Coordinates of C-alpha atoms in Angstrom, one line a residue:
M1 CA 148.7 72.2 106.9
S2 CA 150.0 69.1 108.9
A3 CA 148.8 66.0 107.9
A4 CA 145.9 65.6 111.2
A5 CA 144.1 68.6 110.0
E6 CA 144.2 67.3 106.2
V7 CA 143.0 64.4 107.5
A8 CA 140.0 66.3 110.4
P9 CA 139.7 69.4 109.1
G10 CA 138.0 71.7 111.9
L11 CA 138.7 69.3 114.4
E12 CA 140.5 72.9 115.9
R13 CA 137.4 74.6 116.0
L14 CA 135.2 71.7 117.5
T15 CA 138.2 71.2 120.3
V16 CA 139.2 74.9 120.8
P17 CA 135.8 76.6 120.5
Q18 CA 135.9 81.0 120.6
P19 CA 134.6 82.4 124.0
I20 CA 131.1 83.4 123.3
A21 CA 128.4 85.7 124.8
D22 CA 126.9 85.7 127.9
G23 CA 123.6 88.2 126.7
H24 CA 125.2 91.0 128.1
G25 CA 128.0 91.7 125.8
T26 CA 130.9 89.9 128.5
A27 CA 132.8 87.0 127.0
V28 CA 132.0 83.5 128.9
A29 CA 134.7 80.2 128.0
P30 CA 132.6 77.7 125.8
V31 CA 131.2 74.9 127.4
P32 CA 133.3 71.9 126.4
T33 CA 133.1 69.9 123.3
R34 CA 133.1 66.3 123.4
T35 CA 135.9 64.1 121.1
G36 CA 136.3 65.6 118.0
L37 CA 136.2 63.0 115.2
S38 CA 135.2 59.3 115.8
L39 CA 137.1 57.4 113.1
I40 CA 134.8 53.9 113.2
F41 CA 136.1 51.1 111.5
P42 CA 133.3 48.2 111.5
C43 CA 135.7 44.8 111.4
Y44 CA 134.7 41.3 110.4
N45 CA 138.0 38.5 110.4
E46 CA 140.5 41.4 109.4
A47 CA 143.2 39.9 111.4
E48 CA 145.8 40.5 108.2
R49 CA 144.9 43.8 106.7
L50 CA 143.8 45.3 109.8
P51 CA 147.6 46.2 111.2
Q52 CA 148.1 48.0 108.0
T53 CA 145.1 50.1 108.3
L54 CA 145.0 51.2 111.6
A55 CA 149.0 52.2 110.9
A56 CA 148.4 54.5 108.2
Y57 CA 145.6 56.5 109.7
L58 CA 147.3 56.5 112.9
A59 CA 150.6 58.0 111.3
R60 CA 148.6 61.2 110.1
L61 CA 145.7 61.8 113.2
S62 CA 146.2 63.9 115.8
R63 CA 147.9 63.1 118.7
E64 CA 146.1 66.4 120.9
P65 CA 144.1 65.1 123.6
G66 CA 140.0 65.6 122.6
A67 CA 140.8 65.6 119.4
V68 CA 140.1 62.2 117.6
E69 CA 139.5 58.6 118.9
V70 CA 139.7 55.3 116.4
L71 CA 137.2 52.3 117.6
V72 CA 137.5 48.5 116.4
V73 CA 134.2 47.2 115.8
D74 CA 135.1 43.7 116.0
D75 CA 131.5 42.1 115.1
G76 CA 132.3 38.7 116.0
S77 CA 135.7 37.7 114.2
T78 CA 136.9 33.6 114.2
D79 CA 140.1 34.9 113.4
E80 CA 142.8 36.8 115.6
T81 CA 141.0 40.5 114.9
F82 CA 140.3 40.9 118.4
A83 CA 143.7 40.2 119.8
V84 CA 145.4 42.3 116.8
A85 CA 143.1 45.4 118.1
R86 CA 143.7 44.8 121.1
A87 CA 147.4 44.9 120.5
V88 CA 147.4 48.4 118.9
A89 CA 145.1 49.7 121.9
A90 CA 147.8 48.7 124.4
R91 CA 150.2 50.9 122.4
D92 CA 147.9 54.0 121.4
H93 CA 145.3 55.7 123.5
R94 CA 143.2 57.0 121.3
V95 CA 142.2 53.4 119.6
R96 CA 139.2 51.4 121.6
V97 CA 138.3 47.8 120.2
I98 CA 134.8 47.1 120.6
R99 CA 133.9 43.5 120.7
S100 CA 130.5 41.3 120.0
Q101 CA 130.0 37.7 119.9
P102 CA 128.6 36.0 117.9
N103 CA 128.5 37.7 113.8
H104 CA 125.5 39.6 112.9
G105 CA 126.8 41.8 110.2
K106 CA 128.3 45.2 108.9
G107 CA 125.5 47.3 109.5
F108 CA 125.5 46.0 113.3
G109 CA 129.3 46.6 113.7
V110 CA 128.6 50.5 112.4
R111 CA 125.3 50.8 114.4
T112 CA 127.3 49.6 117.5
G113 CA 130.8 51.5 116.1
V114 CA 128.0 55.1 116.2
L115 CA 126.0 54.7 119.1
E116 CA 129.2 54.1 121.3
A117 CA 131.3 56.5 119.6
N118 CA 131.7 60.0 122.2
G119 CA 133.1 62.5 118.6
E120 CA 131.3 65.5 117.4
L121 CA 131.8 64.2 114.0
I122 CA 131.4 60.8 113.3
V123 CA 133.0 59.0 110.4
F124 CA 133.2 54.9 109.7
T125 CA 135.3 53.2 106.4
D126 CA 136.5 49.8 105.5
A127 CA 139.0 48.2 107.4
D128 CA 140.4 46.6 104.7
G129 CA 141.9 50.4 103.7
S130 CA 140.7 50.6 100.6
Y131 CA 139.3 54.1 101.3
G132 CA 142.7 55.6 102.6
P133 CA 143.3 59.0 104.8
G134 CA 143.0 61.5 101.9
E135 CA 139.3 60.1 100.7
V136 CA 138.2 60.5 105.1
A137 CA 139.6 63.9 104.7
R138 CA 137.4 64.6 101.8
V139 CA 134.2 63.3 103.7
T140 CA 135.2 65.1 107.1
A141 CA 135.6 68.3 105.2
A142 CA 132.2 68.1 104.2
L143 CA 130.7 68.0 106.9
A144 CA 131.4 71.2 107.7
D145 CA 128.4 72.2 105.1
A146 CA 125.9 69.1 105.4
P147 CA 125.0 67.3 108.5
V148 CA 126.0 63.9 106.1
A149 CA 128.5 63.7 103.8
I150 CA 128.8 60.2 102.2
G151 CA 131.6 59.1 99.7
S152 CA 130.4 58.1 95.6
R153 CA 132.9 56.5 93.3
P154 CA 132.2 58.0 90.2
A155 CA 131.7 55.7 87.3
G156 CA 135.4 55.9 85.5
W157 CA 137.1 55.6 89.2
A158 CA 135.2 52.6 89.7
T159 CA 137.6 49.7 90.9
G160 CA 137.0 45.6 90.8
P161 CA 135.5 43.2 89.0
P162 CA 132.6 44.2 86.1
A163 CA 130.4 41.7 87.3
R164 CA 130.3 43.0 90.5
R165 CA 130.2 46.7 89.7
L166 CA 127.5 46.3 87.3
A167 CA 125.7 44.5 90.9
S168 CA 126.0 47.4 92.5
R169 CA 124.6 49.4 89.6
L170 CA 122.0 47.6 89.5
F171 CA 121.0 48.0 93.1
N172 CA 121.6 51.8 93.0
R173 CA 118.7 51.3 90.5
A174 CA 116.7 49.2 92.6
I175 CA 117.0 51.4 96.1
W176 CA 116.0 54.4 93.2
A177 CA 112.3 52.4 92.5
V178 CA 112.0 51.4 96.3
L179 CA 113.6 54.2 97.9
G180 CA 113.1 57.0 96.2
L181 CA 117.2 57.5 97.0
P182 CA 118.2 59.7 94.3
F183 CA 122.4 58.7 94.8
G184 CA 124.8 57.3 92.8
D185 CA 126.8 55.2 95.1
T186 CA 124.6 54.0 98.5
Q187 CA 126.8 51.3 98.9
C188 CA 130.5 53.1 99.5
G189 CA 132.1 51.8 102.7
L190 CA 132.9 55.8 103.5
K191 CA 130.3 57.9 105.0
G192 CA 130.4 60.4 108.0
F193 CA 127.9 62.4 110.0
R194 CA 127.6 65.2 112.5
R195 CA 127.1 63.8 116.1
H196 CA 123.4 65.0 116.5
A197 CA 122.4 63.4 113.0
A198 CA 124.0 60.4 113.4
L199 CA 122.5 59.2 117.1
E200 CA 119.2 60.3 115.2
V201 CA 119.7 58.1 112.0
F202 CA 121.4 54.9 114.0
G203 CA 119.2 55.3 116.8
R204 CA 115.9 54.3 114.6
A205 CA 118.2 51.8 112.0
R206 CA 117.7 48.6 112.2
L207 CA 118.8 46.4 109.1
D208 CA 122.1 44.2 109.9
G209 CA 123.9 43.6 107.1
F210 CA 125.0 44.9 103.7
A211 CA 121.9 46.8 103.2
F212 CA 122.3 48.9 106.1
D213 CA 124.1 52.0 104.1
A214 CA 120.6 52.3 101.5
E215 CA 117.8 52.5 105.3
V216 CA 120.7 54.6 106.9
L217 CA 120.5 57.9 104.0
F218 CA 116.5 57.2 103.5
L219 CA 116.0 57.3 107.2
A220 CA 118.7 61.0 107.0
R221 CA 116.2 61.8 104.5
R222 CA 112.8 61.2 106.5
L223 CA 114.6 63.3 108.8
G224 CA 114.7 65.8 106.8
L225 CA 119.2 66.3 106.6
A226 CA 121.1 67.6 104.2
I227 CA 123.5 64.8 102.4
S228 CA 126.5 65.9 100.6
E229 CA 128.0 63.5 97.9
V230 CA 131.6 63.8 97.8
P231 CA 133.9 61.9 95.3
V232 CA 136.4 59.2 96.0
R233 CA 138.6 57.0 95.4
A234 CA 138.6 53.2 96.3
E235 CA 141.5 51.2 95.9
E236 CA 140.4 47.5 95.4
R237 CA 141.0 45.0 98.0
D238 CA 141.4 41.0 98.0
G239 CA 138.9 38.9 100.6
S240 CA 135.5 40.9 100.0
K241 CA 133.1 39.8 102.1
V242 CA 130.5 40.2 99.6
Q243 CA 128.8 36.8 98.1
L244 CA 127.6 38.4 95.1
V245 CA 124.4 36.3 93.9
V246 CA 123.3 35.6 98.3
D247 CA 124.1 38.9 99.4
A248 CA 122.2 40.8 96.4
L249 CA 119.1 38.6 96.9
G250 CA 119.5 39.6 100.3
M251 CA 119.9 43.1 100.4
V252 CA 117.0 43.5 98.4
R253 CA 114.7 42.4 100.8
D254 CA 115.9 43.6 103.1
V255 CA 115.1 47.6 100.9
L256 CA 112.1 46.0 101.0
R257 CA 111.9 45.7 104.2
V258 CA 113.0 48.8 105.1
R259 CA 109.8 50.5 102.9
R260 CA 107.3 47.8 104.6
W261 CA 109.0 49.2 108.4
A262 CA 108.4 53.1 107.1
V263 CA 104.8 52.7 105.8
S264 CA 103.7 51.0 109.3
G265 CA 105.4 53.2 111.2
D266 CA 107.8 51.7 113.1
Y267 CA 111.1 53.9 112.2
D268 CA 109.0 56.7 114.2
R269 CA 108.8 54.6 117.6
A270 CA 111.4 54.4 120.5
V271 CA 115.2 55.3 119.6
H272 CA 117.5 52.3 120.3
Q273 CA 120.6 52.7 122.3
A274 CA 124.0 50.9 122.7
A275 CA 122.7 48.5 125.5
D276 CA 120.0 47.3 123.6
T277 CA 122.1 45.8 120.6
C278 CA 124.1 44.3 122.2
S279 CA 126.6 43.5 124.7
T280 CA 130.6 44.6 124.1
V281 CA 133.7 44.1 125.8
T282 CA 135.1 47.7 125.3
L283 CA 138.9 48.9 125.4
G284 CA 140.6 51.8 124.9
A285 CA 142.0 54.3 125.9
E286 CA 142.3 53.7 129.7
L287 CA 144.2 50.1 128.4
G288 CA 146.5 52.7 126.2
R289 CA 147.4 55.3 129.2
A290 CA 148.0 52.3 131.3
A291 CA 151.0 50.5 128.8
E292 CA 152.6 54.1 128.0
P293 CA 155.8 55.0 129.4
G294 CA 155.6 57.7 132.2

């Protein structure tokens, strides 16, 4: 099996579909599909870690036209994240860079990337590289059986300071009590969606902060979408953006807001589009192609 197939199994099925019958027994060419996989990296001040993360993934992903796109969403960084990402996009046609100002939060960055994505499969993961290509492969493969697949870090695989792990467990219990989410790890930074599921869920999502994961899972269940939990291993990285006490209190507040919006029917109203969330500068495929040697 090639490295590209390991990272994104099933892309061949999406990008080279088989002929179908036209109803009269005659095989006809299938309608062309979109990009096979969109891989999204939400970023805030990741100039130091982003190059290594992108290099690890781009070395493993297919270069076949239409197979993969990598979206880097720079959510108001104050360091050189945008310049670093733009330099990668200039060298590699698979990379697109989306920039928003000012900083809104990880939920905003992920939502912006999802609504801009072209992929039949849409996966997001952390820009610090805590989830490697092999873990993304597990989640991507699970989308063959369910419209939503989420990474879940088993207790024995957990890393990080004990206080942070305890806070994560307590937050999961709070989510169970308030939103009825029966998942062992709602905050894992690796989740994947088939395109229709991604647009239905993120088109309704509202939260910009770290509690967006809980909102996304709540909406998926509300829409009746099957969700597959996939065991994944995360490698601890220095420089976490989570401020334990402050962010934990904010996340609990946001979870209560999700419950209130659900009761009031706000989630049943108009679906957001990418243009409604921010004004972005997008660089990528065109810039990459222009920089390639003839």
